[in-house]
GROMACS .gro file of C-alpha atoms in nm:
model
  470
    1MET     CA    1   7.856  11.883  15.600
    2ALA     CA    2   8.071  11.638  15.411
    3ASP     CA    3   8.129  11.303  15.518
    4ALA     CA    4   8.525  11.298  15.651
    5THR     CA    5   8.511  10.921  15.562
    6ALA     CA    6   8.409  10.955  15.226
    7PRO     CA    7   8.616  10.785  14.988
    8VAL     CA    8   8.887  11.067  14.810
    9PRO     CA    9   8.838  11.074  14.434
   10GLY     CA   10   9.109  10.923  14.249
   11ALA     CA   11   9.229  10.745  14.571
   12TRP     CA   12   9.225  10.416  14.395
   13ASP     CA   13   9.383  10.547  14.096
   14PRO     CA   14   9.759  10.399  14.183
   15LEU     CA   15   9.590  10.066  14.242
   16LEU     CA   16   9.402  10.068  13.922
   17ARG     CA   17   9.721  10.185  13.757
   18PHE     CA   18   9.927   9.903  13.902
   19LEU     CA   19   9.692   9.630  13.797
   20ARG     CA   20   9.696   9.743  13.427
   21SER     CA   21  10.052   9.803  13.421
   22ALA     CA   22  10.242   9.529  13.217
   23SER     CA   23  10.473   9.456  13.470
   24PHE     CA   24  10.218   9.337  13.687
   25ARG     CA   25  10.061   9.120  13.394
   26PHE     CA   26  10.426   8.952  13.342
   27ALA     CA   27  10.448   8.891  13.700
   28LEU     CA   28  10.104   8.748  13.703
   29LEU     CA   29  10.196   8.530  13.412
   30PHE     CA   30  10.503   8.393  13.605
   31ALA     CA   31  10.313   8.333  13.902
   32GLY     CA   32  10.061   8.143  13.710
   33VAL     CA   33  10.320   7.941  13.524
   34PHE     CA   34  10.514   7.873  13.853
   35SER     CA   35  10.221   7.764  14.022
   36ALA     CA   36  10.114   7.539  13.725
   37SER     CA   37  10.434   7.369  13.746
   38ALA     CA   38  10.400   7.312  14.102
   39VAL     CA   39  10.070   7.139  14.033
   40LEU     CA   40  10.204   6.921  13.783
   41PHE     CA   41  10.501   6.810  13.969
   42ALA     CA   42  10.261   6.715  14.271
   43LEU     CA   43  10.018   6.503  14.056
   44VAL     CA   44  10.345   6.353  13.917
   45LEU     CA   45  10.450   6.263  14.273
   46TRP     CA   46  10.127   6.152  14.406
   47PHE     CA   47  10.083   5.930  14.099
   48ALA     CA   48  10.426   5.781  14.169
   49THR     CA   49  10.365   5.698  14.526
   50ALA     CA   50  10.024   5.659  14.637
   51GLY     CA   51   9.898   5.581  14.335
   52SER     CA   52  10.179   5.315  14.279
   53LEU     CA   53  10.072   5.182  14.620
   54ASP     CA   54   9.698   5.139  14.528
   55ARG     CA   55   9.801   4.975  14.190
   56GLN     CA   56  10.050   4.730  14.391
   57THR     CA   57   9.744   4.629  14.634
   58ASP     CA   58   9.515   4.587  14.340
   59ALA     CA   59   9.745   4.374  14.162
   60ALA     CA   60   9.830   4.140  14.474
   61LEU     CA   61   9.457   4.085  14.533
   62ARG     CA   62   9.368   3.997  14.171
   63THR     CA   63   9.645   3.745  14.156
   64ASP     CA   64   9.501   3.592  14.493
   65ALA     CA   65   9.184   3.576  14.344
   66TYR     CA   66   9.320   3.409  14.012
   67GLY     CA   67   9.483   3.167  14.243
   68LEU     CA   68   9.199   3.048  14.477
   69ALA     CA   69   8.988   3.017  14.146
   70GLU     CA   70   9.233   2.784  14.015
   71ARG     CA   71   9.230   2.602  14.360
   72TRP     CA   72   8.861   2.568  14.338
   73ARG     CA   73   8.872   2.421  13.984
   74GLU     CA   74   9.117   2.160  14.099
   75ALA     CA   75   8.947   2.032  14.456
   76GLY     CA   76   8.631   2.255  14.509
   77PRO     CA   77   8.532   2.432  14.828
   78SER     CA   78   8.764   2.246  15.091
   79ALA     CA   79   9.066   2.351  14.887
   80VAL     CA   80   8.986   2.700  14.886
   81ALA     CA   81   8.924   2.690  15.255
   82GLU     CA   82   9.272   2.525  15.292
   83ALA     CA   83   9.433   2.763  15.084
   84ILE     CA   84   9.302   3.050  15.286
   85ALA     CA   85   9.417   2.890  15.622
   86GLU     CA   86   9.762   2.859  15.433
   87ARG     CA   87   9.794   3.229  15.344
   88LEU     CA   88   9.677   3.347  15.680
   89ALA     CA   89   9.932   3.151  15.845
   90ALA     CA   90  10.212   3.302  15.610
   91ASP     CA   91  10.076   3.667  15.654
   92VAL     CA   92  10.367   3.776  15.883
   93GLU     CA   93  10.261   4.122  15.825
   94ASN     CA   94   9.902   4.063  15.927
   95HIS     CA   95   9.756   4.248  15.633
   96ALA     CA   96   9.555   3.981  15.475
   97ILE     CA   97   9.189   3.960  15.495
   98TYR     CA   98   9.000   3.660  15.371
   99VAL     CA   99   8.609   3.546  15.453
  100MET     CA  100   8.458   3.259  15.252
  101VAL     CA  101   8.089   3.198  15.301
  102ASP     CA  102   7.837   2.913  15.131
  103ALA     CA  103   7.531   3.009  14.966
  104ALA     CA  104   7.323   3.052  15.284
  105GLY     CA  105   7.578   3.298  15.404
  106ARG     CA  106   7.778   3.053  15.651
  107ARG     CA  107   8.128   3.169  15.730
  108LEU     CA  108   8.363   2.862  15.619
  109ALA     CA  109   8.697   3.032  15.634
  110GLY     CA  110   8.900   3.352  15.694
  111ASN     CA  111   8.963   3.586  15.953
  112LEU     CA  112   8.687   3.816  15.939
  113ASP     CA  113   8.389   3.782  16.169
  114ARG     CA  114   8.111   3.831  15.916
  115TRP     CA  115   8.067   3.918  15.549
  116PRO     CA  116   8.104   4.294  15.499
  117SER     CA  117   7.791   4.461  15.391
  118GLU     CA  118   7.991   4.710  15.192
  119ALA     CA  119   8.117   4.448  14.977
  120GLY     CA  120   7.962   4.391  14.596
  121GLY     CA  121   7.928   4.094  14.415
  122ASP     CA  122   8.154   3.917  14.168
  123GLY     CA  123   8.433   4.117  14.033
  124ASP     CA  124   8.349   4.409  14.233
  125TRP     CA  125   8.614   4.645  14.434
  126SER     CA  126   8.527   4.841  14.737
  127VAL     CA  127   8.697   5.007  15.051
  128ALA     CA  128   8.510   4.911  15.340
  129LEU     CA  129   8.554   4.916  15.745
  130VAL     CA  130   8.582   4.511  15.834
  131MET     CA  131   8.578   4.364  16.200
  132ARG     CA  132   8.903   4.142  16.187
  133GLU     CA  133   8.954   3.948  16.522
  134GLY     CA  134   8.734   4.184  16.702
  135VAL     CA  135   8.894   4.480  16.561
  136GLN     CA  136   8.803   4.721  16.318
  137VAL     CA  137   9.012   4.817  16.003
  138GLU     CA  138   8.990   4.989  15.671
  139ALA     CA  139   9.065   4.764  15.405
  140ARG     CA  140   9.060   4.734  15.028
  141THR     CA  141   8.846   4.422  14.896
  142TYR     CA  142   8.793   4.226  14.613
  143THR     CA  143   8.481   3.995  14.561
  144ILE     CA  144   8.481   3.638  14.354
  145GLU     CA  145   8.181   3.377  14.338
  146LEU     CA  146   8.241   3.030  14.283
  147ASP     CA  147   7.910   2.849  14.219
  148GLY     CA  148   7.701   2.991  14.496
  149TYR     CA  149   8.036   3.025  14.732
  150ARG     CA  150   8.166   3.364  14.803
  151VAL     CA  151   8.506   3.469  14.871
  152LEU     CA  152   8.614   3.831  15.003
  153ILE     CA  153   8.988   3.901  14.947
  154GLY     CA  154   9.141   4.220  15.087
  155ARG     CA  155   9.429   4.401  15.244
  156ASP     CA  156   9.454   4.618  15.557
  157VAL     CA  157   9.527   4.987  15.409
  158GLU     CA  158   9.554   5.162  15.736
  159GLU     CA  159   9.925   5.189  15.704
  160LYS     CA  160   9.895   5.317  15.326
  161GLN     CA  161   9.637   5.539  15.442
  162ARG     CA  162   9.844   5.722  15.686
  163LEU     CA  163  10.147   5.721  15.421
  164ARG     CA  164   9.919   5.894  15.178
  165ASP     CA  165   9.770   6.136  15.442
  166LEU     CA  166  10.138   6.233  15.538
  167LEU     CA  167  10.198   6.257  15.141
  168ALA     CA  168   9.879   6.491  15.102
  169GLU     CA  169  10.016   6.702  15.397
  170GLY     CA  170  10.356   6.715  15.263
  171ILE     CA  171  10.209   6.824  14.917
  172ALA     CA  172   9.988   7.092  15.088
  173TRP     CA  173  10.271   7.255  15.241
  174SER     CA  174  10.494   7.239  14.945
  175ALA     CA  175  10.206   7.389  14.759
  176ALA     CA  176  10.198   7.684  14.995
  177ALA     CA  177  10.572   7.727  14.982
  178ALA     CA  178  10.528   7.721  14.585
  179ALA     CA  179  10.283   7.982  14.603
  180LEU     CA  180  10.469   8.208  14.852
  181PHE     CA  181  10.781   8.153  14.607
  182ALA     CA  182  10.541   8.243  14.328
  183LEU     CA  183  10.413   8.558  14.465
  184VAL     CA  184  10.783   8.665  14.576
  185GLY     CA  185  10.911   8.564  14.224
  186ALA     CA  186  10.666   8.766  14.055
  187ALA     CA  187  10.766   9.067  14.292
  188VAL     CA  188  11.110   9.028  14.202
  189LEU     CA  189  11.011   8.974  13.805
  190ARG     CA  190  10.814   9.304  13.836
  191ARG     CA  191  11.099   9.529  14.006
  192ALA     CA  192  11.319   9.377  13.761
  193LEU     CA  193  11.104   9.493  13.454
  194GLU     CA  194  11.048   9.825  13.586
  195HIS     CA  195  11.398   9.857  13.671
  196ARG     CA  196  11.519   9.777  13.312
  197LEU     CA  197  11.224   9.979  13.165
  198ARG     CA  198  11.282  10.271  13.377
  199PRO     CA  199  11.581  10.437  13.175
  200ALA     CA  200  11.357  10.421  12.842
  201ALA     CA  201  11.037  10.573  13.034
  202GLN     CA  202  11.290  10.854  13.180
  203THR     CA  203  11.419  10.927  12.835
  204ALA     CA  204  11.079  10.965  12.689
  205ARG     CA  205  10.982  11.175  12.971
  206ALA     CA  206  11.271  11.390  12.924
  207ILE     CA  207  11.210  11.423  12.526
  208ALA     CA  208  10.861  11.479  12.588
  209ALA     CA  209  10.942  11.781  12.797
  210GLY     CA  210  11.166  11.907  12.527
  211ASP     CA  211  11.517  11.764  12.581
  212LEU     CA  212  11.576  11.619  12.259
  213SER     CA  213  11.946  11.525  12.353
  214ARG     CA  214  11.851  11.258  12.583
  215ARG     CA  215  11.946  10.886  12.493
  216VAL     CA  216  11.865  10.549  12.646
  217PRO     CA  217  12.133  10.431  12.813
  218SER     CA  218  12.298  10.072  12.750
  219SER     CA  219  12.338   9.840  13.055
  220GLY     CA  220  12.600   9.626  12.804
  221ARG     CA  221  12.441   9.326  12.859
  222ASP     CA  222  12.326   9.306  12.505
  223ASP     CA  223  11.971   9.185  12.585
  224GLU     CA  224  11.622   9.254  12.445
  225PHE     CA  225  11.613   9.559  12.667
  226ASP     CA  226  11.919   9.723  12.513
  227ARG     CA  227  11.841   9.635  12.192
  228LEU     CA  228  11.521   9.804  12.223
  229GLY     CA  229  11.714  10.118  12.358
  230GLU     CA  230  11.942  10.096  12.052
  231SER     CA  231  11.606  10.096  11.839
  232MET     CA  232  11.470  10.400  12.027
  233ASN     CA  233  11.797  10.586  12.002
  234ALA     CA  234  11.826  10.531  11.623
  235MET     CA  235  11.473  10.671  11.597
  236LEU     CA  236  11.556  10.972  11.804
  237ASP     CA  237  11.859  11.038  11.632
  238ARG     CA  238  11.625  11.032  11.289
  239ILE     CA  239  11.391  11.251  11.435
  240ASP     CA  240  11.660  11.492  11.561
  241ARG     CA  241  11.811  11.476  11.216
  242LEU     CA  242  11.481  11.538  11.063
  243MET     CA  243  11.428  11.825  11.314
  244GLU     CA  244  11.773  11.964  11.215
  245GLY     CA  245  11.656  11.943  10.849
  246ILE     CA  246  11.351  12.142  10.924
  247ARG     CA  247  11.550  12.405  11.103
  248GLY     CA  248  11.804  12.424  10.813
  249VAL     CA  249  11.511  12.411  10.529
  250SER     CA  250  11.346  12.692  10.729
  251ASP     CA  251  11.682  12.928  10.735
  252SER     CA  252  11.780  12.830  10.396
  253ILE     CA  253  11.438  12.921  10.239
  254ALA     CA  254  11.460  13.233  10.420
  255HIS     CA  255  11.807  13.311  10.274
  256ASP     CA  256  11.776  13.162   9.914
  257LEU     CA  257  11.426  13.281   9.843
  258ARG     CA  258  11.487  13.633   9.957
  259THR     CA  259  11.697  13.705   9.689
  260PRO     CA  260  11.457  13.648   9.404
  261ILE     CA  261  11.166  13.777   9.574
  262ALA     CA  262  11.351  14.092   9.652
  263ARG     CA  263  11.441  14.126   9.295
  264ALA     CA  264  11.124  14.043   9.158
  265ARG     CA  265  10.984  14.318   9.404
  266ALA     CA  266  11.248  14.563   9.281
  267LYS     CA  267  11.193  14.508   8.905
  268LEU     CA  268  10.806  14.546   8.982
  269GLU     CA  269  10.833  14.875   9.165
  270GLU     CA  270  11.094  15.004   8.871
  271ALA     CA  271  10.841  14.900   8.623
  272LEU     CA  272  10.598  15.081   8.815
  273ALA     CA  273  10.772  15.416   8.874
  274ASP     CA  274  10.838  15.401   8.477
  275ALA     CA  275  10.505  15.304   8.385
  276GLY     CA  276  10.505  15.511   8.061
  277ASP     CA  277  10.790  15.291   7.878
  278ALA     CA  278  10.607  14.976   7.769
  279ASP     CA  279  10.891  14.763   7.702
  280ALA     CA  280  11.047  14.812   8.038
  281LEU     CA  281  10.716  14.723   8.197
  282ARG     CA  282  10.716  14.407   7.981
  283ALA     CA  283  11.046  14.314   8.073
  284ALA     CA  284  10.996  14.375   8.419
  285MET     CA  285  10.680  14.146   8.437
  286GLU     CA  286  10.880  13.872   8.237
  287GLN     CA  287  11.164  13.881   8.485
  288GLY     CA  288  10.914  13.868   8.774
  289ILE     CA  289  10.737  13.572   8.619
  290THR     CA  290  11.065  13.384   8.584
  291ASP     CA  291  11.171  13.465   8.946
  292LEU     CA  292  10.851  13.322   9.046
  293ASP     CA  293  10.864  13.007   8.834
  294ASN     CA  294  11.193  12.966   9.012
  295ILE     CA  295  11.039  13.005   9.352
  296THR     CA  296  10.785  12.762   9.247
  297ARG     CA  297  11.007  12.499   9.129
  298VAL     CA  298  11.199  12.511   9.468
  299PHE     CA  299  10.862  12.457   9.669
  300GLU     CA  300  10.773  12.171   9.411
  301ALA     CA  301  11.127  12.016   9.496
  302LEU     CA  302  11.085  12.050   9.829
  303LEU     CA  303  10.737  11.872   9.832
  304ARG     CA  304  10.873  11.570   9.619
  305ILE     CA  305  11.167  11.549   9.879
  306ALA     CA  306  10.908  11.530  10.180
  307GLU     CA  307  10.697  11.295  10.004
  308ALA     CA  308  10.982  11.050   9.949
  309GLU     CA  309  11.109  11.088  10.307
  310ALA     CA  310  10.770  11.012  10.439
  311GLY     CA  311  10.735  10.710  10.225
  312ALA     CA  312  10.416  10.877  10.075
  313ARG     CA  313  10.493  10.728   9.741
  314ARG     CA  314  10.567  10.374   9.843
  315ALA     CA  315  10.206  10.289   9.755
  316ALA     CA  316  10.326  10.348   9.370
  317PHE     CA  317  10.587  10.099   9.367
  318ALA     CA  318  10.554   9.852   9.099
  319PRO     CA  319  10.792   9.588   8.927
  320ILE     CA  320  10.971   9.801   8.659
  321ASP     CA  321  11.264   9.746   8.411
  322LEU     CA  322  11.490  10.025   8.470
  323VAL     CA  323  11.691  10.027   8.168
  324PRO     CA  324  11.442  10.207   7.947
  325VAL     CA  325  11.390  10.480   8.221
  326LEU     CA  326  11.755  10.545   8.225
  327ALA     CA  327  11.763  10.528   7.814
  328ASP     CA  328  11.476  10.774   7.804
  329VAL     CA  329  11.637  11.023   8.030
  330ALA     CA  330  11.978  11.005   7.882
  331GLU     CA  331  11.799  11.081   7.526
  332PHE     CA  332  11.608  11.364   7.699
  333TYR     CA  333  11.921  11.540   7.841
  334GLY     CA  334  12.139  11.460   7.536
  335VAL     CA  335  12.003  11.719   7.337
  336VAL     CA  336  12.113  11.968   7.636
  337ALA     CA  337  12.451  11.824   7.637
  338GLU     CA  338  12.483  11.864   7.276
  339SER     CA  339  12.383  12.214   7.279
  340ARG     CA  340  12.676  12.255   7.505
  341GLY     CA  341  12.913  12.046   7.305
  342GLN     CA  342  12.908  11.784   7.582
  343VAL     CA  343  12.860  11.414   7.526
  344ILE     CA  344  12.629  11.188   7.750
  345GLU     CA  345  12.754  10.796   7.707
  346THR     CA  346  12.592  10.516   7.848
  347ASP     CA  347  12.676  10.181   7.995
  348LEU     CA  348  12.344  10.006   8.058
  349PRO     CA  349  12.259   9.611   8.048
  350GLU     CA  350  12.003   9.458   7.872
  351ARG     CA  351  11.791   9.458   8.180
  352LEU     CA  352  11.742   9.581   8.510
  353ASP     CA  353  11.437   9.469   8.724
  354VAL     CA  354  11.363   9.653   9.020
  355VAL     CA  355  11.049   9.731   9.251
  356GLY     CA  356  10.998  10.104   9.286
  357ASP     CA  357  10.825  10.429   9.183
  358ARG     CA  358  10.920  10.476   8.790
  359ASP     CA  359  10.881  10.879   8.786
  360LEU     CA  360  11.072  10.908   9.091
  361LEU     CA  361  11.360  10.707   8.987
  362ALA     CA  362  11.328  10.879   8.654
  363GLN     CA  363  11.379  11.217   8.824
  364ALA     CA  364  11.642  11.103   9.035
  365ALA     CA  365  11.859  11.001   8.707
  366GLY     CA  366  11.757  11.336   8.561
  367ASN     CA  367  11.879  11.518   8.857
  368LEU     CA  368  12.231  11.338   8.833
  369LEU     CA  369  12.246  11.400   8.479
  370ASP     CA  370  12.170  11.781   8.532
  371ASN     CA  371  12.389  11.834   8.816
  372ALA     CA  372  12.677  11.669   8.592
  373LEU     CA  373  12.620  11.856   8.302
  374LYS     CA  374  12.632  12.174   8.475
  375PHE     CA  375  12.990  12.126   8.620
  376THR     CA  376  13.110  11.956   8.299
  377PRO     CA  377  13.309  12.197   8.110
  378PRO     CA  378  13.236  12.227   7.724
  379GLY     CA  379  13.367  11.942   7.536
  380GLY     CA  380  13.340  11.716   7.825
  381THR     CA  381  13.158  11.388   7.905
  382VAL     CA  382  12.904  11.261   8.115
  383ARG     CA  383  12.889  10.876   8.138
  384LEU     CA  384  12.569  10.714   8.296
  385SER     CA  385  12.607  10.358   8.388
  386ALA     CA  386  12.377  10.127   8.584
  387ARG     CA  387  12.431   9.747   8.705
  388ALA     CA  388  12.311   9.484   8.920
  389GLY     CA  389  12.512   9.424   9.252
  390ALA     CA  390  12.498   9.174   9.527
  391ARG     CA  391  12.202   9.083   9.715
  392ASP     CA  392  11.961   9.218   9.433
  393ALA     CA  393  12.111   9.555   9.493
  394ILE     CA  394  12.122   9.816   9.196
  395GLU     CA  395  12.367  10.066   9.142
  396VAL     CA  396  12.293  10.393   8.876
  397ALA     CA  397  12.609  10.590   8.858
  398VAL     CA  398  12.659  10.924   8.673
  399ALA     CA  399  13.028  11.025   8.626
  400ASP     CA  400  13.125  11.373   8.503
  401THR     CA  401  13.479  11.555   8.400
  402GLY     CA  402  13.439  11.841   8.601
  403PRO     CA  403  13.632  11.968   8.892
  404GLY     CA  404  13.489  11.725   9.144
  405LEU     CA  405  13.377  11.793   9.518
  406PRO     CA  406  13.622  11.814   9.795
  407PRO     CA  407  13.599  11.527  10.029
  408GLU     CA  408  13.517  11.741  10.328
  409GLU     CA  409  13.206  11.880  10.144
  410ARG     CA  410  13.083  11.530  10.017
  411ALA     CA  411  12.914  11.450  10.366
  412ARG     CA  412  12.678  11.779  10.307
  413ALA     CA  413  12.611  11.703   9.936
  414GLY     CA  414  12.261  11.545  10.041
  415GLU     CA  415  12.162  11.837  10.263
  416ARG     CA  416  11.879  12.064  10.137
  417PHE     CA  417  12.014  12.394   9.980
  418PHE     CA  418  12.394  12.279  10.007
  419ARG     CA  419  12.586  12.407   9.757
  420ALA     CA  420  12.968  12.402   9.736
  421ASP     CA  421  13.192  12.695   9.733
  422ALA     CA  422  13.265  12.655   9.371
  423SER     CA  423  12.916  12.619   9.267
  424ARG     CA  424  12.785  12.938   9.399
  425GLY     CA  425  12.783  13.112   9.044
  426THR     CA  426  12.602  12.811   8.903
  427PRO     CA  427  12.231  12.825   8.873
  428GLY     CA  428  12.037  12.596   9.077
  429SER     CA  429  11.863  12.561   9.435
  430GLY     CA  430  12.063  12.317   9.610
  431LEU     CA  431  11.793  12.051   9.599
  432GLY     CA  432  11.904  11.801   9.329
  433LEU     CA  433  12.113  11.568   9.533
  434SER     CA  434  11.870  11.598   9.827
  435LEU     CA  435  11.611  11.472   9.578
  436VAL     CA  436  11.845  11.161   9.487
  437GLN     CA  437  11.919  11.075   9.839
  438ALA     CA  438  11.554  11.092   9.929
  439VAL     CA  439  11.431  10.887   9.655
  440ALA     CA  440  11.739  10.610   9.732
  441HIS     CA  441  11.640  10.620  10.088
  442LEU     CA  442  11.276  10.556   9.957
  443HIS     CA  443  11.401  10.227   9.779
  444GLY     CA  444  11.611  10.113  10.044
  445GLY     CA  445  11.933  10.259   9.933
  446ASP     CA  446  12.167  10.562   9.962
  447ILE     CA  447  12.417  10.749   9.750
  448VAL     CA  448  12.775  10.729   9.744
  449LEU     CA  449  13.008  11.026   9.596
  450GLU     CA  450  13.373  10.997   9.506
  451ASP     CA  451  13.621  11.089   9.244
  452ALA     CA  452  13.528  11.003   8.889
  453VAL     CA  453  13.904  10.921   8.806
  454ARG     CA  454  14.157  10.902   9.094
  455GLY     CA  455  14.461  11.096   9.061
  456ALA     CA  456  14.357  11.295   8.762
  457GLN     CA  457  14.323  11.652   8.749
  458PRO     CA  458  14.032  11.768   8.756
  459PRO     CA  459  13.924  11.433   8.899
  460GLY     CA  460  13.563  11.483   8.847
  461LEU     CA  461  13.263  11.340   9.030
  462ARG     CA  462  13.099  10.992   9.018
  463VAL     CA  463  12.763  10.989   9.210
  464ALA     CA  464  12.624  10.621   9.260
  465MET     CA  465  12.248  10.605   9.371
  466ARG     CA  466  12.221  10.236   9.531
  467LEU     CA  467  11.899  10.084   9.554
  468GLY     CA  468  11.778   9.805   9.745
  469GLY     CA  469  12.021   9.517   9.880
  470ALA     CA  470  12.005   9.646  10.253
   0.00000   0.00000   0.00000
């Protein structure tokens, strides 16, 4: 039969979680700092009061001893005995203690009945119980020896001891109160921390449960917790955009790749049905290979975009001069432009130093030129320019003389597979600007789209890739 009094498994888990919690550690730290401050304050108070009284008593005894030693040098034992009698007569508070004995131990002067056994030798300090006029008192004493004679100088410290005990009692009560306040303060601090962190924890739990629309509310204080909430919200917004992008990519892949796949399948089926015609079979196979190559290029572009967005290529960053890279890209696409009757103009400085991925930057610049050439009519001009901006920023821009892009569609230009209505008939997958934007973000920048020539018809399009300077 099981023991009913046996501890339930996990019964101590709440206590263990509490002891391991950050709020408990912060509260314990607060209590420790508060208690240490209280102890330091008590030590300072003790040193300034009880310690000051002891120092004053010792200074008075030392001065008195020097005075008696001076009288000894002037007139010998009789003068010291007279000085002791004078000082006892002038002691209104009855705190002074003196005794003078000769080499044989006979009492010569003072108000003590005998020499105390606790007293030491020359220059020794002691706290002793002495008999003064038949009454036992506690005294602080100092001993001097004068050519075989000994003189004990002391002060009654019972009143000071009572004051010291009273002060110690007050400090003890204060320490108890300080400990209580430290515990209360620690509990209040713990509750305050839990209260401020509760919205973030609730938001995290809701998101873990699947509600990605939840955000950490702001208290309006603009403190560290609000800034933490803003950072979490920015992270969640970023995650939400990435999730939307993934859903959009999935839909776009299903839509955009279905056509070339279906076309390749139809061509192959047609060739299979007419297998006797070698030319038709060869044309179908070539068309299928072309469609599959286009599909492969789409997936390669998606992989490069994913690498750039994930920062996987940041390890390949190195200092480079961007001008030769842009010049090589312009020269490569110059042949394409010439075949279409177009012109590529360049406006590049002598040198542009940047830290980045050479291949990605070259590909991004190539995508900008490729897009511009697609939408520039024959005889048109594409202009590639680069310049250094403020705070070490660099801008690479490509402007064309094509139809341009309406303002309402520019915000979506960096989305994957997005294609404006006017470009549906133009070859491409809608991933060019997506890759450029990913490369810009990887290098701490962004892309900006605007009219190439304001007020002109057509206005053309200017795409500026800005790197760094954020």
